[in-house]
Amino acid sequence: MSASLTLPADSLGLCLLQGMQRQVDRYLHYRRAVRRDRDPEDLHQLRVSLRRLRSLLEHYGFALSLPKAVRLRSLASLGRRCGQVRDLDVLLEALQALPKPEQHQEARRFQQLQKQLKARCHQARCQLRRELQRSRYQRCITALRNWLAKPSFEACAYLPSPELLPELVLATYARLHVHPGWWIRATDQQQLRSADNYQLHDLRKTVKRFRYGVEVLVTVAPTLEPLLQRLKPLQTALGTWQDRATWTALLDTQQAHWQQRIPSLADRWQQDSRLAWQQWLEQQQALRDPITGLQATVYNCLGWRSPQSGRINATPS
């Protein structure tokens, strides 16, 4: 008899089992779609399923008795491979959506750049399709599928999820709450140091991990939905800003001095980056507010009274 049949309906284990089944099914569906290579969106969905699956294992692995073949390192490696190709896809889509430069020579360079990038995208997608067949990824997913067919859990998985919500949410929120990215002071992106760029990129990843960890609990705790909605504008602002930085680095490897050769493109991205940076500053200020910010939202969603201590708003010495 499957262990899932003995789990109480409101247990943490059943919640995690259902969440993992959804992500493994999505992974298998989109892996087949990526191999057919008909729609770039399939790769995005494949990457998201890997992220969500990895976040579930990172956050809640303590409640699962998994085989050794299920390795986070393998999922992370495949996710990075997908991310590299996805960055190229999104960059090409962004370029194709822009109007052609008015100046003839600049327009010719712009078209040449798109042609080079399209060829690189095709090559990267072919490499990824081969990568998906590698045995270490196959072993990991096969082990997960076997576990889902006959799951086993640690004792805490049989506890009711609603009673564990504060511990589950606050344990993952703690890393986000104290992240150094909240205290970056630069009011203009030109003032950012390389260390600041790294912290902002890591803050974005930390927000995603926290959101994915909370998402699986919404099925048993709908009161957490406002928390997910509160995080979306923050992710959008940081994502738009980070995309421009990633695209700039990619184009630097694709065509030397492209900013001088295609100045209209450089100007457009600089404007977009400035707008995204201003949106991030607004989110930074709003979410650090001790009374109405992110900490208060977390506590309110848990049905607790917010401590209103202002810790996230404090300036480290």
C-alpha positions as a Markdown table, in Angstrom:
| # | Residue | x | y | z |
|---|---|---|---|---|
| 1 | Met | 0.0 | 0.0 | 0.0 |
| 2 | Ser | 1.3 | 3.5 | -0.9 |
| 3 | Ala | 2.4 | 5.5 | 2.1 |
| 4 | Ser | 0.3 | 8.4 | 0.7 |
| 5 | Leu | -2.8 | 6.5 | 1.5 |
| 6 | Thr | -2.0 | 6.6 | 5.2 |
| 7 | Leu | -1.3 | 10.3 | 5.4 |
| 8 | Pro | -4.0 | 12.5 | 7.0 |
| 9 | Ala | -5.8 | 14.8 | 4.5 |
| 10 | Asp | -4.4 | 17.9 | 6.0 |
| 11 | Ser | -0.9 | 16.6 | 6.6 |
| 12 | Leu | 2.3 | 18.3 | 5.5 |
| 13 | Gly | 3.4 | 15.1 | 3.8 |
| 14 | Leu | 0.3 | 14.9 | 1.5 |
| 15 | Cys | 0.7 | 18.6 | 0.7 |
| 16 | Leu | 4.3 | 18.1 | -0.3 |
| 17 | Leu | 3.5 | 14.9 | -2.2 |
| 18 | Gln | 0.9 | 16.6 | -4.3 |
| 19 | Gly | 3.2 | 19.6 | -4.9 |
| 20 | Met | 6.1 | 17.4 | -6.0 |
| 21 | Gln | 3.8 | 15.3 | -8.3 |
| 22 | Arg | 2.7 | 18.5 | -10.1 |
| 23 | Gln | 6.2 | 19.7 | -10.7 |
| 24 | Val | 7.5 | 16.3 | -11.9 |
| 25 | Asp | 4.6 | 16.0 | -14.2 |
| 26 | Arg | 5.2 | 19.5 | -15.6 |
| 27 | Tyr | 8.9 | 18.7 | -16.0 |
| 28 | Leu | 8.2 | 15.6 | -18.0 |
| 29 | His | 5.6 | 17.4 | -20.2 |
| 30 | Tyr | 7.8 | 20.3 | -21.0 |
| 31 | Arg | 10.9 | 18.2 | -21.4 |
| 32 | Arg | 9.1 | 16.4 | -24.3 |
| 33 | Ala | 8.0 | 19.8 | -25.7 |
| 34 | Val | 11.5 | 21.2 | -25.5 |
| 35 | Arg | 12.9 | 18.2 | -27.4 |
| 36 | Arg | 10.3 | 19.0 | -30.2 |
| 37 | Asp | 11.5 | 22.6 | -30.1 |
| 38 | Arg | 8.3 | 24.3 | -31.4 |
| 39 | Asp | 7.8 | 27.0 | -28.8 |
| 40 | Pro | 10.4 | 29.0 | -26.8 |
| 41 | Glu | 7.8 | 29.2 | -23.9 |
| 42 | Asp | 8.2 | 25.5 | -23.3 |
| 43 | Leu | 11.8 | 26.0 | -22.2 |
| 44 | His | 10.7 | 28.7 | -19.8 |
| 45 | Gln | 8.1 | 26.4 | -18.3 |
| 46 | Leu | 10.6 | 23.6 | -18.0 |
| 47 | Arg | 13.0 | 25.9 | -16.1 |
| 48 | Val | 10.2 | 27.0 | -13.8 |
| 49 | Ser | 9.3 | 23.4 | -13.0 |
| 50 | Leu | 12.9 | 22.7 | -12.1 |
| 51 | Arg | 13.1 | 25.7 | -9.9 |
| 52 | Arg | 9.9 | 24.9 | -8.0 |
| 53 | Leu | 10.9 | 21.3 | -7.6 |
| 54 | Arg | 14.3 | 22.2 | -6.3 |
| 55 | Ser | 12.8 | 24.8 | -3.9 |
| 56 | Leu | 10.4 | 22.1 | -2.5 |
| 57 | Leu | 13.3 | 19.8 | -1.8 |
| 58 | Glu | 15.4 | 22.6 | -0.3 |
| 59 | His | 12.7 | 23.8 | 2.0 |
| 60 | Tyr | 11.0 | 20.6 | 3.0 |
| 61 | Gly | 13.5 | 17.8 | 2.4 |
| 62 | Phe | 13.5 | 17.3 | 6.2 |
| 63 | Ala | 10.0 | 15.8 | 6.0 |
| 64 | Leu | 10.8 | 13.4 | 3.1 |
| 65 | Ser | 12.8 | 10.2 | 3.0 |
| 66 | Leu | 14.3 | 10.4 | -0.5 |
| 67 | Pro | 16.7 | 8.1 | -2.3 |
| 68 | Lys | 20.3 | 9.2 | -2.7 |
| 69 | Ala | 19.9 | 9.5 | -6.5 |
| 70 | Val | 17.7 | 12.5 | -5.9 |
| 71 | Arg | 20.4 | 15.2 | -5.9 |
| 72 | Leu | 19.8 | 18.9 | -5.7 |
| 73 | Arg | 23.1 | 19.5 | -7.5 |
| 74 | Ser | 21.8 | 17.7 | -10.6 |
| 75 | Leu | 18.6 | 19.8 | -10.6 |
| 76 | Ala | 20.6 | 23.0 | -10.1 |
| 77 | Ser | 23.0 | 22.1 | -12.9 |
| 78 | Leu | 20.2 | 21.4 | -15.4 |
| 79 | Gly | 18.4 | 24.5 | -14.3 |
| 80 | Arg | 21.5 | 26.6 | -15.1 |
| 81 | Arg | 21.7 | 25.0 | -18.5 |
| 82 | Cys | 18.1 | 25.9 | -19.2 |
| 83 | Gly | 18.7 | 29.4 | -17.9 |
| 84 | Gln | 21.5 | 30.1 | -20.3 |
| 85 | Val | 19.4 | 29.2 | -23.3 |
| 86 | Arg | 16.4 | 31.0 | -21.9 |
| 87 | Asp | 18.4 | 34.2 | -21.5 |
| 88 | Leu | 19.4 | 34.0 | -25.2 |
| 89 | Asp | 15.7 | 33.4 | -26.2 |
| 90 | Val | 14.4 | 36.3 | -24.2 |
| 91 | Leu | 17.2 | 38.6 | -25.5 |
| 92 | Leu | 16.3 | 37.7 | -29.1 |
| 93 | Glu | 12.6 | 38.2 | -28.5 |
| 94 | Ala | 13.3 | 41.6 | -27.0 |
| 95 | Leu | 15.5 | 42.7 | -30.0 |
| 96 | Gln | 12.9 | 41.5 | -32.5 |
| 97 | Ala | 10.2 | 43.5 | -30.7 |
| 98 | Leu | 12.1 | 46.8 | -31.0 |
| 99 | Pro | 11.7 | 49.1 | -34.0 |
| 100 | Lys | 14.5 | 49.1 | -36.5 |
| 101 | Pro | 16.9 | 52.0 | -36.1 |
| 102 | Glu | 16.2 | 54.9 | -38.5 |
| 103 | Gln | 19.9 | 55.4 | -39.5 |
| 104 | His | 20.7 | 53.0 | -42.3 |
| 105 | Gln | 24.1 | 51.8 | -41.2 |
| 106 | Glu | 22.9 | 51.3 | -37.6 |
| 107 | Ala | 19.9 | 49.4 | -38.9 |
| 108 | Arg | 22.2 | 47.1 | -40.9 |
| 109 | Arg | 24.3 | 46.4 | -37.8 |
| 110 | Phe | 21.1 | 45.8 | -35.8 |
| 111 | Gln | 19.9 | 43.2 | -38.3 |
| 112 | Gln | 23.3 | 41.6 | -38.3 |
| 113 | Leu | 23.3 | 41.3 | -34.5 |
| 114 | Gln | 19.9 | 39.6 | -34.6 |
| 115 | Lys | 21.1 | 37.2 | -37.2 |
| 116 | Gln | 24.2 | 36.3 | -35.1 |
| 117 | Leu | 22.1 | 35.9 | -32.0 |
| 118 | Lys | 19.6 | 33.7 | -33.7 |
| 119 | Ala | 22.3 | 31.3 | -34.9 |
| 120 | Arg | 23.7 | 31.2 | -31.3 |
| 121 | Cys | 20.2 | 30.5 | -29.9 |
| 122 | His | 19.8 | 27.6 | -32.3 |
| 123 | Gln | 23.2 | 26.1 | -31.4 |
| 124 | Ala | 22.4 | 26.5 | -27.6 |
| 125 | Arg | 19.0 | 24.8 | -28.0 |
| 126 | Cys | 20.6 | 21.8 | -29.8 |
| 127 | Gln | 23.2 | 21.5 | -27.0 |
| 128 | Leu | 20.4 | 21.6 | -24.4 |
| 129 | Arg | 18.4 | 18.8 | -26.1 |
| 130 | Arg | 21.5 | 16.6 | -25.9 |
| 131 | Glu | 22.0 | 17.6 | -22.3 |
| 132 | Leu | 18.5 | 16.5 | -21.3 |
| 133 | Gln | 19.5 | 13.0 | -22.3 |
| 134 | Arg | 22.5 | 12.8 | -19.9 |
| 135 | Ser | 22.3 | 9.9 | -17.5 |
| 136 | Arg | 22.7 | 11.9 | -14.3 |
| 137 | Tyr | 19.6 | 13.9 | -15.0 |
| 138 | Gln | 17.7 | 10.9 | -16.0 |
| 139 | Arg | 18.7 | 9.0 | -12.8 |
| 140 | Cys | 17.5 | 11.9 | -10.7 |
| 141 | Ile | 14.1 | 12.2 | -12.3 |
| 142 | Thr | 13.6 | 8.5 | -12.5 |
| 143 | Ala | 14.4 | 8.2 | -8.7 |
| 144 | Leu | 11.8 | 10.9 | -8.0 |
| 145 | Arg | 9.2 | 9.2 | -10.1 |
| 146 | Asn | 9.9 | 5.9 | -8.3 |
| 147 | Trp | 9.6 | 7.7 | -4.9 |
| 148 | Leu | 6.3 | 9.3 | -6.0 |
| 149 | Ala | 4.9 | 5.8 | -6.8 |
| 150 | Lys | 5.9 | 4.6 | -3.4 |
| 151 | Pro | 6.6 | 7.6 | -1.1 |
| 152 | Ser | 8.1 | 7.5 | 2.4 |
| 153 | Phe | 8.3 | 10.3 | 4.9 |
| 154 | Glu | 9.8 | 11.3 | 8.1 |
| 155 | Ala | 7.6 | 11.5 | 11.2 |
| 156 | Cys | 6.9 | 15.2 | 11.0 |
| 157 | Ala | 5.2 | 14.8 | 7.6 |
| 158 | Tyr | 2.2 | 13.3 | 9.4 |
| 159 | Leu | 1.6 | 16.5 | 11.3 |
| 160 | Pro | -1.3 | 18.8 | 10.2 |
| 161 | Ser | 0.0 | 21.5 | 7.8 |
| 162 | Pro | -2.2 | 24.4 | 9.3 |
| 163 | Glu | -0.6 | 23.9 | 12.7 |
| 164 | Leu | 2.9 | 24.1 | 11.2 |
| 165 | Leu | 2.4 | 27.2 | 9.0 |
| 166 | Pro | 4.2 | 29.7 | 11.3 |
| 167 | Glu | 7.3 | 27.4 | 11.6 |
| 168 | Leu | 7.3 | 26.6 | 7.9 |
| 169 | Val | 6.8 | 30.1 | 6.6 |
| 170 | Leu | 9.0 | 32.0 | 9.1 |
| 171 | Ala | 11.9 | 29.5 | 8.7 |
| 172 | Thr | 12.1 | 30.3 | 5.0 |
| 173 | Tyr | 11.3 | 34.0 | 5.5 |
| 174 | Ala | 14.2 | 34.5 | 7.8 |
| 175 | Arg | 16.8 | 34.4 | 5.0 |
| 176 | Leu | 14.8 | 36.9 | 3.0 |
| 177 | His | 14.2 | 39.2 | 6.0 |
| 178 | Val | 17.9 | 39.7 | 6.8 |
| 179 | His | 19.2 | 39.7 | 3.2 |
| 180 | Pro | 21.9 | 42.4 | 2.6 |
| 181 | Gly | 20.2 | 43.6 | -0.6 |
| 182 | Trp | 17.6 | 45.4 | 1.5 |
| 183 | Trp | 20.2 | 47.9 | 2.7 |
| 184 | Ile | 21.8 | 48.9 | -0.6 |
| 185 | Arg | 21.8 | 52.7 | -0.5 |
| 186 | Ala | 22.5 | 53.7 | -4.1 |
| 187 | Thr | 19.7 | 56.0 | -5.4 |
| 188 | Asp | 21.2 | 55.8 | -8.9 |
| 189 | Gln | 22.2 | 52.5 | -10.6 |
| 190 | Gln | 25.4 | 54.2 | -11.8 |
| 191 | Gln | 26.5 | 54.3 | -8.1 |
| 192 | Leu | 26.3 | 50.5 | -7.7 |
| 193 | Arg | 29.4 | 48.5 | -6.9 |
| 194 | Ser | 29.9 | 45.0 | -8.3 |
| 195 | Ala | 29.2 | 43.7 | -4.8 |
| 196 | Asp | 25.8 | 45.5 | -4.9 |
| 197 | Asn | 25.0 | 44.0 | -8.2 |
| 198 | Tyr | 25.7 | 40.5 | -6.8 |
| 199 | Gln | 23.5 | 41.1 | -3.7 |
| 200 | Leu | 20.6 | 42.4 | -5.8 |
| 201 | His | 20.8 | 39.4 | -8.0 |
| 202 | Asp | 20.9 | 37.1 | -5.0 |
| 203 | Leu | 18.0 | 38.9 | -3.4 |
| 204 | Arg | 15.9 | 38.2 | -6.5 |
| 205 | Lys | 16.8 | 34.5 | -6.3 |
| 206 | Thr | 16.0 | 34.5 | -2.5 |
| 207 | Val | 12.6 | 36.0 | -3.2 |
| 208 | Lys | 11.8 | 33.3 | -5.8 |
| 209 | Arg | 12.8 | 30.5 | -3.4 |
| 210 | Phe | 10.6 | 32.0 | -0.7 |
| 211 | Arg | 7.7 | 32.4 | -3.1 |
| 212 | Tyr | 8.0 | 28.8 | -4.4 |
| 213 | Gly | 8.2 | 27.5 | -0.8 |
| 214 | Val | 5.0 | 29.4 | 0.1 |
| 215 | Glu | 3.1 | 28.5 | -3.0 |
| 216 | Val | 2.9 | 24.8 | -2.2 |
| 217 | Leu | 1.2 | 25.7 | 1.2 |
| 218 | Val | -1.5 | 27.9 | -0.4 |
| 219 | Thr | -3.6 | 24.8 | -1.1 |
| 220 | Val | -4.0 | 24.2 | 2.6 |
| 221 | Ala | -3.7 | 27.8 | 3.7 |
| 222 | Pro | -5.4 | 30.2 | 1.2 |
| 223 | Thr | -4.7 | 33.1 | 3.6 |
| 224 | Leu | -1.1 | 33.1 | 2.3 |
| 225 | Glu | -2.2 | 34.3 | -1.2 |
| 226 | Pro | -1.8 | 38.0 | -0.3 |
| 227 | Leu | 1.8 | 37.3 | 0.6 |
| 228 | Leu | 2.5 | 36.0 | -2.9 |
| 229 | Gln | 0.8 | 39.0 | -4.5 |
| 230 | Arg | 2.9 | 41.3 | -2.4 |
| 231 | Leu | 6.1 | 39.8 | -3.8 |
| 232 | Lys | 5.2 | 40.1 | -7.5 |
| 233 | Pro | 6.0 | 43.8 | -8.0 |
| 234 | Leu | 9.3 | 43.3 | -6.3 |
| 235 | Gln | 10.2 | 40.4 | -8.6 |
| 236 | Thr | 9.1 | 42.4 | -11.7 |
| 237 | Ala | 11.2 | 45.4 | -10.9 |
| 238 | Leu | 14.4 | 43.4 | -10.0 |
| 239 | Gly | 13.7 | 41.0 | -13.0 |
| 240 | Thr | 13.5 | 43.9 | -15.5 |
| 241 | Trp | 16.6 | 45.5 | -14.2 |
| 242 | Gln | 18.5 | 42.2 | -14.0 |
| 243 | Asp | 17.5 | 41.3 | -17.6 |
| 244 | Arg | 19.1 | 44.4 | -19.0 |
| 245 | Ala | 22.3 | 43.7 | -17.2 |
| 246 | Thr | 22.3 | 40.1 | -18.4 |
| 247 | Trp | 21.5 | 41.1 | -22.0 |
| 248 | Thr | 24.3 | 43.7 | -22.0 |
| 249 | Ala | 26.8 | 41.0 | -20.9 |
| 250 | Leu | 25.5 | 38.6 | -23.6 |
| 251 | Leu | 25.8 | 41.2 | -26.3 |
| 252 | Asp | 29.3 | 42.1 | -25.2 |
| 253 | Thr | 30.4 | 38.6 | -26.0 |
| 254 | Gln | 28.4 | 38.6 | -29.3 |
| 255 | Gln | 29.6 | 41.8 | -30.9 |
| 256 | Ala | 32.4 | 44.1 | -29.7 |
| 257 | His | 31.5 | 47.8 | -29.1 |
| 258 | Trp | 27.8 | 47.2 | -29.9 |
| 259 | Gln | 26.8 | 50.2 | -27.7 |
| 260 | Gln | 28.8 | 52.5 | -30.0 |
| 261 | Arg | 27.8 | 50.7 | -33.1 |
| 262 | Ile | 24.0 | 50.6 | -32.3 |
| 263 | Pro | 23.5 | 53.7 | -30.0 |
| 264 | Ser | 19.7 | 53.7 | -30.2 |
| 265 | Leu | 19.6 | 50.2 | -28.7 |
| 266 | Ala | 22.0 | 51.2 | -25.9 |
| 267 | Asp | 19.9 | 54.3 | -25.1 |
| 268 | Arg | 16.7 | 52.3 | -25.0 |
| 269 | Trp | 18.0 | 49.8 | -22.6 |
| 270 | Gln | 19.5 | 52.5 | -20.4 |
| 271 | Gln | 16.1 | 54.1 | -20.2 |
| 272 | Asp | 14.5 | 50.8 | -19.3 |
| 273 | Ser | 17.1 | 50.1 | -16.7 |
| 274 | Arg | 16.6 | 53.5 | -15.1 |
| 275 | Leu | 12.8 | 53.0 | -14.9 |
| 276 | Ala | 13.2 | 49.5 | -13.4 |
| 277 | Trp | 15.7 | 50.9 | -10.9 |
| 278 | Gln | 13.2 | 53.5 | -9.8 |
| 279 | Gln | 10.5 | 50.8 | -9.4 |
| 280 | Trp | 12.9 | 48.8 | -7.3 |
| 281 | Leu | 13.6 | 51.7 | -5.0 |
| 282 | Glu | 9.9 | 52.2 | -4.5 |
| 283 | Gln | 9.5 | 48.5 | -3.6 |
| 284 | Gln | 12.5 | 48.6 | -1.3 |
| 285 | Gln | 11.0 | 51.5 | 0.6 |
| 286 | Ala | 7.5 | 50.1 | 0.8 |
| 287 | Leu | 8.6 | 46.6 | 1.8 |
| 288 | Arg | 10.9 | 47.8 | 4.5 |
| 289 | Asp | 8.2 | 49.8 | 6.2 |
| 290 | Pro | 7.8 | 48.3 | 9.7 |
| 291 | Ile | 4.0 | 48.8 | 9.9 |
| 292 | Thr | 2.8 | 48.0 | 6.3 |
| 293 | Gly | 5.8 | 46.3 | 4.8 |
| 294 | Leu | 6.7 | 42.7 | 4.0 |
| 295 | Gln | 7.2 | 41.6 | 7.6 |
| 296 | Ala | 3.7 | 42.9 | 8.5 |
| 297 | Thr | 2.2 | 41.0 | 5.5 |
| 298 | Val | 3.9 | 37.8 | 6.6 |
| 299 | Tyr | 2.6 | 38.0 | 10.1 |
| 300 | Asn | -0.9 | 39.1 | 9.0 |
| 301 | Cys | -1.2 | 36.1 | 6.6 |
| 302 | Leu | -0.3 | 33.8 | 9.5 |
| 303 | Gly | -3.0 | 35.4 | 11.6 |
| 304 | Trp | -0.5 | 36.9 | 14.0 |
| 305 | Arg | -0.1 | 40.4 | 15.2 |
| 306 | Ser | 2.9 | 42.0 | 13.6 |
| 307 | Pro | 5.7 | 42.8 | 16.0 |
| 308 | Gln | 6.1 | 46.1 | 14.3 |
| 309 | Ser | 9.7 | 46.2 | 15.5 |
| 310 | Gly | 11.1 | 47.8 | 12.4 |
| 311 | Arg | 14.0 | 45.3 | 12.3 |
| 312 | Ile | 13.9 | 45.2 | 8.5 |
| 313 | Asn | 14.0 | 49.0 | 8.4 |
| 314 | Ala | 17.0 | 49.2 | 10.7 |
| 315 | Thr | 20.3 | 50.2 | 9.4 |
| 316 | Pro | 23.1 | 47.8 | 10.3 |
| 317 | Ser | 26.0 | 49.3 | 12.1 |
